[in-house]
Short mmCIF file of C-alpha atoms in Angstrom, two decimals:
data_model
loop_
_atom_site.label_atom_id
_atom_site.label_comp_id
_atom_site.label_asym_id
_atom_site.label_seq_id
_atom_site.Cartn_x
_atom_site.Cartn_y
_atom_site.Cartn_z
CA ASN J 1 95.74 107.20 80.16
CA ALA J 2 97.11 103.96 81.59
CA GLY J 3 99.11 105.46 84.46
CA VAL J 4 100.34 102.60 86.67
CA THR J 5 99.41 99.09 85.58
CA GLN J 6 99.84 96.03 87.78
CA THR J 7 99.82 92.46 86.53
CA PRO J 8 98.20 90.14 87.56
CA LYS J 9 95.17 91.44 89.46
CA PHE J 10 94.58 88.20 91.37
CA ARG J 11 96.68 85.15 92.07
CA VAL J 12 96.53 82.10 94.31
CA LEU J 13 99.78 80.34 95.13
CA LYS J 14 100.78 77.32 97.15
CA THR J 15 103.35 77.66 99.90
CA GLY J 16 106.84 77.46 98.42
CA GLN J 17 105.90 78.55 94.92
CA SER J 18 107.51 81.58 93.33
CA MET J 19 106.05 84.37 91.29
CA THR J 20 106.73 87.85 89.95
CA LEU J 21 104.41 90.83 90.13
CA LEU J 22 104.86 93.34 87.35
CA CYS J 23 104.37 97.07 87.64
CA ALA J 24 104.52 99.30 84.57
CA GLN J 25 104.12 103.07 84.42
CA ASP J 26 103.86 105.25 81.35
CA MET J 27 104.37 108.64 83.02
CA ASN J 28 108.19 108.63 82.83
CA HIS J 29 108.39 108.76 86.63
CA GLU J 30 111.77 108.32 88.22
CA TYR J 31 110.62 106.89 91.54
CA MET J 32 108.72 103.67 92.09
CA TYR J 33 107.49 101.85 95.18
CA TRP J 34 106.00 98.53 96.25
CA TYR J 35 103.63 98.43 99.24
CA ARG J 36 101.58 95.74 100.87
CA GLN J 37 98.21 96.38 102.50
CA ASP J 38 97.00 94.25 105.38
CA PRO J 39 93.82 94.79 107.44
CA GLY J 40 94.25 97.34 110.20
CA MET J 41 97.84 98.15 109.22
CA GLY J 42 97.54 100.57 106.34
CA LEU J 43 100.13 100.29 103.58
CA ARG J 44 103.70 99.33 104.37
CA LEU J 45 106.66 99.84 102.08
CA ILE J 46 108.40 96.70 100.85
CA HIS J 47 111.04 98.02 98.43
CA TYR J 48 111.54 101.12 96.38
CA SER J 49 113.61 102.50 93.52
CA VAL J 50 114.92 106.01 92.95
CA GLY J 51 115.94 105.32 89.38
CA GLU J 52 116.62 102.74 86.71
CA GLY J 53 119.00 100.10 87.98
CA THR J 54 118.62 101.07 91.65
CA THR J 55 116.60 99.45 94.41
CA ALA J 56 116.45 99.77 98.19
CA LYS J 57 114.73 98.07 101.11
CA GLY J 58 111.67 99.49 102.76
CA GLU J 59 109.98 98.66 106.02
CA VAL J 60 109.07 95.00 105.34
CA PRO J 61 111.52 93.63 102.72
CA ASP J 62 112.02 90.08 103.99
CA GLY J 63 110.92 87.39 101.55
CA TYR J 64 110.80 89.75 98.57
CA ASN J 65 113.20 90.82 95.85
CA VAL J 66 112.85 93.57 93.27
CA SER J 67 114.41 94.69 90.03
CA ARG J 68 114.24 97.87 87.96
CA LEU J 69 116.00 97.07 84.71
CA LYS J 70 113.92 99.57 82.77
CA LYS J 71 112.70 102.92 84.00
CA GLN J 72 109.08 102.13 83.32
CA ASN J 73 109.01 98.70 85.02
CA PHE J 74 109.40 97.64 88.63
CA LEU J 75 109.17 93.92 89.38
CA LEU J 76 108.43 92.36 92.75
CA GLY J 77 109.43 88.74 93.25
CA LEU J 78 108.48 86.15 95.82
CA GLU J 79 111.07 83.37 95.72
CA SER J 80 109.31 80.98 98.11
CA ALA J 81 105.82 82.13 98.97
CA ALA J 82 104.60 81.87 102.57
CA PRO J 83 101.06 82.26 103.97
CA SER J 84 102.23 85.43 105.77
CA GLN J 85 102.65 87.03 102.35
CA THR J 86 98.93 86.83 101.67
CA SER J 87 98.09 90.48 101.10
CA VAL J 88 97.10 93.13 98.60
CA TYR J 89 100.15 94.54 96.82
CA PHE J 90 100.26 98.06 95.44
CA CYS J 91 102.79 99.60 93.14
CA ALA J 92 103.18 103.37 93.01
CA SER J 93 105.24 105.87 91.07
CA SER J 94 106.10 109.52 91.53
CA PRO J 95 107.90 112.22 89.55
CA ASP J 96 109.33 113.78 92.70
CA ARG J 97 110.57 112.52 96.03
CA THR J 98 111.12 115.73 97.93
CA ALA J 99 108.99 116.32 101.00
CA HIS J 100 107.73 119.74 99.92
CA SER J 101 106.60 118.59 96.49
CA ASN J 102 102.86 118.44 96.01
CA GLN J 103 103.26 115.64 93.47
CA PRO J 104 101.50 112.59 94.90
CA GLN J 105 102.38 108.98 94.36
CA HIS J 106 100.20 107.42 91.66
CA PHE J 107 99.01 103.94 92.51
CA GLY J 108 98.14 100.90 90.47
CA ASP J 109 94.89 99.07 91.15
CA GLY J 110 96.59 96.44 93.28
CA THR J 111 97.25 92.71 93.12
CA ARG J 112 95.34 90.45 95.50
CA LEU J 113 97.62 87.54 96.38
CA SER J 114 96.61 84.50 98.42
CA ILE J 115 99.13 81.92 99.62
CA LEU J 116 97.66 78.59 100.65
CA ALA G 1 110.29 107.12 114.87
CA GLN G 2 108.18 108.48 112.08
CA LYS G 3 104.54 107.58 112.53
CA ILE G 4 101.05 108.37 111.36
CA THR G 5 98.09 107.67 113.64
CA GLN G 6 94.44 107.55 112.66
CA THR G 7 92.43 106.86 115.79
CA GLN G 8 89.00 106.41 114.19
CA PRO G 9 88.64 102.91 112.72
CA GLY G 10 85.11 103.68 111.54
CA MET G 11 82.93 106.74 111.15
CA PHE G 12 79.33 107.38 110.14
CA VAL G 13 77.99 110.62 108.68
CA GLN G 14 74.62 111.65 107.38
CA GLU G 15 74.43 112.57 103.72
CA LYS G 16 74.96 116.31 103.11
CA GLU G 17 76.64 116.82 106.49
CA ALA G 18 80.33 117.58 107.06
CA VAL G 19 82.72 115.10 108.64
CA THR G 20 86.24 115.33 110.03
CA LEU G 21 88.69 112.45 109.84
CA ASP G 22 91.55 112.68 112.31
CA CYS G 23 95.24 112.25 111.58
CA THR G 24 98.21 112.89 113.84
CA TYR G 25 101.82 112.47 112.86
CA ASP G 26 105.22 112.27 114.46
CA THR G 27 108.46 113.33 112.83
CA SER G 28 111.59 115.26 113.73
CA ASP G 29 112.13 116.37 110.15
CA PRO G 30 111.16 120.05 109.65
CA SER G 31 110.34 119.37 106.01
CA TYR G 32 107.53 116.93 105.24
CA GLY G 33 104.39 116.55 103.19
CA LEU G 34 101.04 115.19 104.23
CA PHE G 35 98.66 113.41 101.88
CA TRP G 36 95.17 112.00 102.07
CA TYR G 37 94.07 109.11 99.88
CA LYS G 38 90.65 107.56 99.39
CA GLN G 39 90.21 103.83 98.84
CA PRO G 40 86.69 102.85 97.73
CA SER G 41 85.48 99.27 97.94
CA SER G 42 86.82 98.68 94.43
CA GLY G 43 90.29 98.95 95.92
CA GLU G 44 92.13 101.68 94.03
CA MET G 45 94.00 104.45 95.83
CA ILE G 46 92.79 107.93 94.90
CA PHE G 47 94.81 111.01 95.85
CA LEU G 48 92.67 113.72 97.48
CA ILE G 49 94.75 116.52 98.96
CA TYR G 50 98.27 117.60 99.94
CA GLN G 51 99.66 119.87 102.68
CA GLY G 52 103.31 120.84 102.94
CA SER G 53 104.92 121.52 106.31
CA TYR G 54 105.89 125.04 105.26
CA ASP G 55 102.51 125.93 103.80
CA GLN G 56 100.96 128.85 105.63
CA GLN G 57 97.41 128.16 104.59
CA ASN G 58 95.28 125.06 104.92
CA ALA G 59 94.92 123.13 101.68
CA THR G 60 91.56 122.88 99.95
CA GLU G 61 90.40 120.83 96.97
CA GLY G 62 86.72 121.14 96.19
CA ARG G 63 84.76 119.56 99.06
CA TYR G 64 87.98 118.47 100.76
CA SER G 65 89.96 120.65 103.11
CA LEU G 66 92.80 119.93 105.44
CA ASN G 67 92.81 121.33 108.97
CA PHE G 68 96.58 121.59 109.50
CA GLN G 69 97.70 122.32 113.07
CA LYS G 70 101.47 122.11 112.96
CA ALA G 71 102.10 122.64 116.67
CA ARG G 72 99.73 119.79 117.49
CA LYS G 73 101.10 117.69 114.64
CA SER G 74 97.64 117.06 113.28
CA ALA G 75 96.33 117.09 109.71
CA ASN G 76 92.63 116.35 109.82
CA LEU G 77 90.63 115.88 106.62
CA VAL G 78 87.32 117.71 106.43
CA ILE G 79 84.76 116.56 103.89
CA SER G 80 81.90 119.00 103.42
CA ALA G 81 78.44 118.11 102.13
CA SER G 82 79.01 114.35 102.27
CA GLN G 83 77.78 112.24 99.39
CA LEU G 84 76.99 108.53 99.22
CA GLY G 85 80.01 108.12 96.96
CA ASP G 86 82.26 109.32 99.78
CA SER G 87 81.79 105.98 101.54
CA ALA G 88 85.29 104.50 101.49
CA MET G 89 88.44 103.99 103.52
CA TYR G 90 90.59 107.07 103.95
CA PHE G 91 94.32 107.03 104.55
CA CYS G 92 96.55 109.77 105.87
CA ALA G 93 100.18 109.53 104.76
CA MET G 94 103.40 111.44 105.31
CA ARG G 95 106.39 111.92 103.02
CA GLU G 96 109.51 112.91 104.88
CA GLY G 97 112.35 115.10 103.75
CA ALA G 98 116.09 115.32 103.89
CA GLU G 99 116.58 113.90 107.34
CA ALA G 100 114.98 110.65 106.17
CA GLY G 101 117.08 110.60 103.01
CA ASN G 102 114.58 112.12 100.61
CA THR G 103 113.46 108.70 99.48
CA GLY G 104 109.97 109.93 98.69
CA LYS G 105 108.43 106.99 100.48
CA LEU G 106 105.09 107.38 102.20
CA ILE G 107 104.28 106.33 105.73
CA PHE G 108 100.60 105.46 106.07
CA GLY G 109 98.15 105.49 108.94
CA GLN G 110 95.87 102.55 109.63
CA GLY G 111 92.96 104.13 107.80
CA THR G 112 89.42 105.24 108.69
CA THR G 113 86.36 103.66 107.13
CA LEU G 114 83.69 106.25 106.43
CA GLN G 115 80.09 105.30 105.78
CA VAL G 116 77.68 107.92 104.50
CA LYS G 117 74.05 107.30 105.44
CA PRO G 118 71.24 108.41 103.09
#
């Protein structure tokens, strides 16, 4: 069972370079999310998608773009990387978005990104 | 504003003893869900337990239970009979309901690092 797969697992970039993080899920989940994790700050939502072809901004969207052209894939792009974007990035998916649903978000293993 | 607070940056517990990890939350939405996740040193996020705001009973999952005190807006995680493999970071998270647009997004606390001593 693959679940949520993130590619790549590690990456080092130079300031100003661009890259795309790929998230793929095989559970046919409608809802997908990108978070970043920084020490002492928990996970913060960057962007999310409530369905194929839709995206929306989260708490910390600046400097990132996303696309959801296919239901199973959610891409996170950094157009011009900055040292402040050094972080661990997590993708998550869920079959339900309602508050009273006991369905959790399923997370990928994370991408560790360093910007020099 | 919606918020999750975990006031214990680090905790120690002796193997086989019980430990409580604190979580308080703030929301004006009457419908919400509370989740606990475990993050071991390997980095993955593992779902542990869920409590809905309308649930009358505290949630339990094996050695994990949730002490839900709605009036106090607290959702503490209790781990019974701690094991060495319980050493990890633990996150409390909240999923809000209709008033927040039913986006399904999670708001996370800062996390608590638990170390189990042999």
